[in-house]
CSV table of C-alpha atoms in Angstrom, one decimal:
chain,number,residue,atom,x,y,z
A,76,MET,CA,-12.2,-38.8,38.8
A,77,LEU,CA,-14.7,-37.1,41.1
A,78,SER,CA,-18.3,-38.4,40.8
A,79,ASP,CA,-21.6,-37.0,41.9
A,80,LEU,CA,-22.6,-38.2,45.3
A,81,SER,CA,-26.1,-38.7,44.1
A,82,THR,CA,-25.0,-41.1,41.3
A,83,PRO,CA,-25.5,-44.8,42.3
A,84,ILE,CA,-22.6,-47.3,41.9
A,85,LEU,CA,-22.7,-48.4,38.3
A,86,TRP,CA,-22.4,-52.1,38.6
A,87,ASN,CA,-24.9,-52.4,41.4
A,88,MET,CA,-27.3,-50.2,39.4
A,89,ILE,CA,-27.0,-52.4,36.4
A,90,ASN,CA,-27.6,-55.5,38.5
A,91,LEU,CA,-30.7,-53.9,40.1
A,92,ASN,CA,-32.1,-53.0,36.8
A,93,TYR,CA,-31.5,-56.4,35.2
A,94,SER,CA,-31.4,-59.0,37.9
A,95,GLY,CA,-34.1,-61.7,37.3
A,96,GLY,CA,-34.7,-60.4,33.8
A,97,PRO,CA,-34.1,-62.1,30.5
A,98,MET,CA,-30.7,-60.4,29.8
A,99,SER,CA,-27.6,-62.6,29.7
A,100,THR,CA,-24.6,-62.1,31.9
A,101,ALA,CA,-22.6,-61.1,28.9
A,102,THR,CA,-25.2,-58.4,28.0
A,103,ILE,CA,-25.2,-57.1,31.6
A,104,LEU,CA,-21.4,-57.0,31.5
A,105,SER,CA,-21.4,-55.2,28.1
A,106,GLU,CA,-23.6,-52.5,29.7
A,107,PHE,CA,-21.0,-52.1,32.3
A,108,LEU,CA,-18.1,-51.9,29.8
A,109,LEU,CA,-19.9,-49.2,27.9
A,110,ASN,CA,-19.1,-46.9,30.9
A,111,VAL,CA,-15.4,-47.8,30.9
A,112,PRO,CA,-13.8,-44.8,29.0
A,113,ILE,CA,-11.7,-46.8,26.5
A,114,PHE,CA,-14.7,-48.9,25.5
A,115,ALA,CA,-17.3,-46.0,25.4
A,116,ASP,CA,-17.3,-45.7,21.5
A,117,LEU,CA,-17.9,-49.4,20.8
A,118,ASP,CA,-21.2,-50.7,19.6
A,119,ALA,CA,-23.3,-53.2,21.6
A,120,GLU,CA,-22.3,-56.2,19.4
A,121,THR,CA,-18.5,-55.6,19.9
A,122,LEU,CA,-19.0,-55.0,23.7
A,123,GLU,CA,-20.8,-58.3,24.0
A,124,LYS,CA,-18.0,-60.1,22.1
A,125,ILE,CA,-15.5,-58.6,24.6
A,126,SER,CA,-17.7,-59.7,27.5
A,127,ASN,CA,-17.6,-63.3,26.1
A,128,VAL,CA,-13.8,-63.4,25.6
A,129,GLY,CA,-13.0,-62.1,29.1
A,130,LYS,CA,-13.7,-63.5,32.5
A,131,ARG,CA,-14.7,-62.2,35.9
A,132,LYS,CA,-12.7,-63.0,39.0
A,133,PHE,CA,-13.2,-62.1,42.6
A,134,TYR,CA,-10.3,-61.0,44.9
A,135,GLU,CA,-10.6,-60.7,48.7
A,136,LYS,CA,-9.3,-57.7,50.5
A,137,GLU,CA,-5.5,-57.7,50.7
A,138,SER,CA,-5.1,-60.2,47.9
A,139,VAL,CA,-2.2,-59.6,45.6
A,140,ILE,CA,-3.5,-59.3,42.0
A,141,LEU,CA,-0.2,-58.5,40.2
A,142,MET,CA,3.4,-58.5,41.4
A,143,GLU,CA,6.0,-56.0,40.2
A,144,GLU,CA,8.4,-57.7,37.8
A,145,ASP,CA,5.9,-60.5,36.9
A,146,SER,CA,5.4,-61.1,33.2
A,147,GLY,CA,2.3,-59.4,31.8
A,148,SER,CA,-0.4,-61.5,30.1
A,149,ALA,CA,-3.7,-59.8,30.9
A,150,PHE,CA,-5.6,-56.5,31.0
A,151,PHE,CA,-7.9,-55.8,34.0
A,152,VAL,CA,-11.0,-53.7,34.5
A,153,ILE,CA,-12.4,-53.1,38.0
A,154,ILE,CA,-16.1,-54.1,38.2
A,155,SER,CA,-16.4,-53.4,41.9
A,156,GLY,CA,-14.0,-52.6,44.8
A,157,LYS,CA,-10.8,-50.8,45.0
A,158,VAL,CA,-7.1,-51.6,44.4
A,159,LYS,CA,-3.8,-49.9,45.2
A,160,VAL,CA,-0.9,-49.7,42.6
A,161,SER,CA,2.5,-49.7,44.3
A,162,ARG,CA,6.2,-50.2,43.9
A,163,THR,CA,9.0,-51.2,46.3
A,164,SER,CA,11.7,-48.6,46.9
A,165,ASN,CA,15.4,-49.6,47.0
A,166,ASP,CA,15.2,-49.6,50.9
A,167,GLY,CA,12.2,-52.0,50.8
A,168,ARG,CA,9.5,-49.4,51.5
A,169,GLU,CA,6.2,-49.6,49.7
A,170,VAL,CA,5.4,-46.5,47.6
A,171,ILE,CA,1.7,-46.3,46.6
A,172,LEU,CA,1.3,-44.7,43.2
A,173,THR,CA,-2.4,-44.5,42.9
A,174,ILE,CA,-5.7,-46.0,44.0
A,175,LEU,CA,-8.1,-47.3,41.4
A,176,SER,CA,-11.9,-48.1,41.7
A,177,GLU,CA,-14.9,-49.1,39.6
A,178,SER,CA,-14.5,-48.7,35.8
A,179,ASP,CA,-10.8,-48.0,36.1
A,180,PHE,CA,-8.3,-50.4,34.4
A,181,PHE,CA,-4.7,-51.5,34.8
A,182,GLY,CA,-2.2,-53.9,33.3
A,183,GLU,CA,-2.0,-52.1,29.9
A,184,MET,CA,1.7,-51.2,30.0
A,185,ALA,CA,3.0,-54.8,30.0
A,186,ILE,CA,0.5,-55.7,27.4
A,187,LEU,CA,1.7,-53.0,25.1
A,188,ASP,CA,5.5,-53.2,25.5
A,189,GLY,CA,5.9,-56.9,26.4
A,190,LEU,CA,8.0,-56.0,29.4
A,191,LYS,CA,7.5,-57.1,33.0
A,192,ARG,CA,5.0,-55.5,35.3
A,193,SER,CA,6.1,-52.1,36.4
A,194,ALA,CA,4.2,-52.2,39.7
A,195,SER,CA,2.2,-54.4,42.1
A,196,VAL,CA,-1.6,-54.3,42.4
A,197,THR,CA,-3.3,-55.3,45.7
A,198,ALA,CA,-7.0,-55.3,46.6
A,199,ILE,CA,-7.8,-52.9,49.4
A,200,GLU,CA,-11.4,-54.0,49.4
A,201,ASP,CA,-13.1,-57.1,48.3
A,202,SER,CA,-13.0,-56.6,44.5
A,203,GLU,CA,-14.3,-58.2,41.3
A,204,LEU,CA,-12.3,-57.7,38.1
A,205,PHE,CA,-12.9,-58.4,34.4
A,206,ILE,CA,-9.8,-59.9,32.8
A,207,ILE,CA,-8.9,-59.9,29.1
A,208,GLN,CA,-6.0,-62.0,28.0
A,209,ARG,CA,-3.2,-60.3,26.0
A,210,ASN,CA,-4.0,-61.8,22.6
A,211,ASP,CA,-7.6,-60.8,22.8
A,212,PHE,CA,-6.8,-57.3,23.9
A,213,THR,CA,-4.2,-56.7,21.2
A,214,ASN,CA,-6.6,-58.0,18.6
A,215,LEU,CA,-9.2,-55.5,19.9
A,216,LEU,CA,-6.7,-52.7,19.5
A,217,ARG,CA,-5.9,-53.7,15.9
A,218,SER,CA,-9.6,-54.1,14.9
A,219,HIS,CA,-10.9,-51.0,16.7
A,220,PRO,CA,-8.6,-48.0,16.4
A,221,GLU,CA,-11.0,-45.9,18.6
A,222,VAL,CA,-10.0,-48.1,21.6
A,223,SER,CA,-6.3,-47.4,20.8
A,224,ILE,CA,-6.9,-43.6,20.7
A,225,SER,CA,-8.9,-43.7,24.0
A,226,LEU,CA,-6.2,-45.7,25.6
A,227,LEU,CA,-3.5,-43.2,24.5
A,228,GLN,CA,-5.6,-40.4,25.9
A,229,GLU,CA,-6.0,-42.2,29.2
A,230,LEU,CA,-2.2,-42.9,29.4
A,231,THR,CA,-1.4,-39.3,28.6
A,232,SER,CA,-3.8,-38.2,31.4
A,233,ARG,CA,-2.0,-40.5,33.8
A,234,LEU,CA,1.4,-39.3,32.8
A,235,ARG,CA,0.3,-35.7,33.4
A,236,ALA,CA,-1.1,-36.6,36.8
A,237,ALA,CA,2.1,-38.4,37.7
A,238,ASP,CA,4.2,-35.4,36.7
A,239,MET,CA,2.1,-33.2,38.9
A,240,LYS,CA,2.3,-35.5,41.8
A,241,ILE,CA,6.1,-35.7,41.5
A,242,LYS,CA,6.3,-31.9,41.4
A,243,SER,CA,3.9,-31.6,44.3
A,244,LEU,CA,5.7,-34.0,46.6
A,245,SER,CA,9.1,-32.7,45.8
A,246,LEU,CA,8.3,-29.0,46.5
A,247,LYS,CA,5.9,-29.1,49.5
A,248,ASP,CA,6.4,-29.5,53.2
A,249,ALA,CA,4.8,-32.3,55.2
A,250,GLU,CA,1.4,-30.6,55.5
A,251,GLY,CA,1.4,-29.9,51.7
A,252,LYS,CA,2.3,-33.5,50.9
A,253,VAL,CA,-0.6,-34.8,53.0
A,254,ALA,CA,-3.0,-32.4,51.5
A,255,ALA,CA,-1.8,-33.3,48.0
A,256,VAL,CA,-2.5,-37.0,48.7
A,257,ILE,CA,-6.0,-36.2,50.1
A,258,LEU,CA,-6.7,-34.3,46.9
A,259,GLN,CA,-5.4,-37.2,44.8
A,260,ILE,CA,-7.6,-39.7,46.6
A,261,ALA,CA,-10.6,-37.3,46.3
A,262,ASP,CA,-10.1,-37.0,42.6
A,263,GLU,CA,-9.7,-40.8,42.2
A,264,ILE,CA,-12.5,-42.1,44.5
A,265,GLY,CA,-14.3,-39.1,46.0
A,266,LYS,CA,-17.9,-38.1,45.4
A,267,ILE,CA,-19.0,-34.5,45.3
A,268,LYS,CA,-22.2,-32.9,46.3
A,269,GLN,CA,-22.8,-29.2,46.9
A,270,GLY,CA,-19.1,-28.4,47.1
A,271,ILE,CA,-18.4,-31.1,49.7
A,272,VAL,CA,-16.3,-34.1,48.6
A,273,GLU,CA,-16.8,-37.3,50.5
A,274,ILE,CA,-14.3,-40.2,50.6
A,275,GLU,CA,-16.4,-43.1,51.8
A,276,ARG,CA,-13.5,-45.3,52.9
A,277,LEU,CA,-10.2,-43.5,53.5
A,278,PRO,CA,-7.2,-45.7,52.9
A,279,LEU,CA,-5.3,-46.8,56.0
A,280,GLN,CA,-3.0,-44.2,57.5
A,281,GLN,CA,0.1,-46.3,56.6
A,282,ASP,CA,-1.1,-46.5,53.0
A,283,LEU,CA,-1.5,-42.7,53.0
A,284,ALA,CA,2.0,-42.3,54.4
A,285,ASN,CA,3.3,-44.5,51.6
A,286,MET,CA,1.6,-42.3,49.1
A,287,ALA,CA,2.9,-39.1,50.6
A,288,GLY,CA,6.4,-40.3,51.4
A,289,THR,CA,6.0,-39.5,55.1
A,290,SER,CA,5.2,-41.3,58.4
A,291,ARG,CA,1.9,-42.6,59.7
A,292,GLU,CA,2.2,-40.3,62.6
A,293,THR,CA,2.5,-37.2,60.3
A,294,ILE,CA,-0.6,-38.3,58.4
A,295,SER,CA,-2.6,-38.6,61.7
A,296,ARG,CA,-1.3,-35.3,63.1
A,297,THR,CA,-1.9,-33.4,59.8
A,298,ILE,CA,-5.4,-34.8,59.2
A,299,HIS,CA,-6.5,-34.0,62.7
A,300,SER,CA,-5.0,-30.5,62.3
A,301,PHE,CA,-7.0,-30.0,59.1
A,302,ALA,CA,-10.1,-31.2,61.0
A,303,ARG,CA,-9.6,-28.7,63.9
A,304,LYS,CA,-9.3,-25.9,61.3
A,305,GLY,CA,-12.6,-26.9,59.8
A,306,LEU,CA,-11.2,-28.0,56.5
A,307,LEU,CA,-12.0,-31.7,56.9
A,308,GLU,CA,-14.5,-33.8,58.8
A,309,LEU,CA,-13.7,-37.3,60.0
A,310,ASP,CA,-16.4,-39.9,60.7
A,311,GLY,CA,-14.7,-43.3,61.3
A,312,SER,CA,-13.1,-44.2,58.0
A,313,LYS,CA,-15.1,-41.6,56.1
A,314,LEU,CA,-13.6,-38.2,55.3
A,315,ARG,CA,-15.2,-35.1,54.0
A,316,ILE,CA,-13.5,-32.1,52.4
A,317,LEU,CA,-16.0,-29.4,53.5
A,318,ASN,CA,-15.0,-26.8,50.9
A,319,TYR,CA,-13.3,-28.7,48.1
A,320,GLU,CA,-12.6,-25.8,45.9
A,321,LYS,CA,-11.0,-23.8,48.7
A,322,PHE,CA,-9.0,-26.8,49.9
A,323,LYS,CA,-7.8,-27.3,46.3
A,324,GLU,CA,-6.9,-23.6,45.9
A,325,ASN,CA,-4.9,-23.7,49.1
A,326,PHE,CA,-3.0,-27.0,48.6
A,327,GLY,CA,-3.5,-28.0,44.9
């Protein structure tokens, strides 16, 4: 979801506020979890209990966190960094489904249905995750129905987004597919200020191609075409959509 460019990164902000103070690591983590949508309605005591049953783990960039078809035994929340969720097509190509960042979660499907992982998850930046084991997470769902309701709402939102992406990629030409992926990334990790959306670290062109179902060359050509038309601005790995609402109106 788009965030305000003036809003500091949550986990860093909490650490700045509390580092060196008397608050425990579990209390700091519970403050962070309060801003994860499915935990937002829980009281401080319950959040601290969750903080104590889970564990934090660091993954370097390009580390594989989950593999498609693995058994599912844990639920993951992103404390910092970014990950890509992908599947492998029948011809061996990687298809990137989405990119997740701070406060997003994954791993819930295999926890709920007991089946194997439906996708792989890989760190695209150095990332720190909070991990809750299956028994602890299912106990949380049983004892706190509000978490179950919030989880259902989030899953419904993801299904709607997936339906829109399938429709978008099936009906549009190459330019439209690239624009649709840029809008998806903007919505997932972009920050907006005064109508300009900034994507601080644009994924690699091959990753964008895997999201759009096109080639890396098409991605490069189309992005530079958008830049020449004044729709986008490139600055190294940083990309700005100069008029987000107009771009969304034209390509959304």
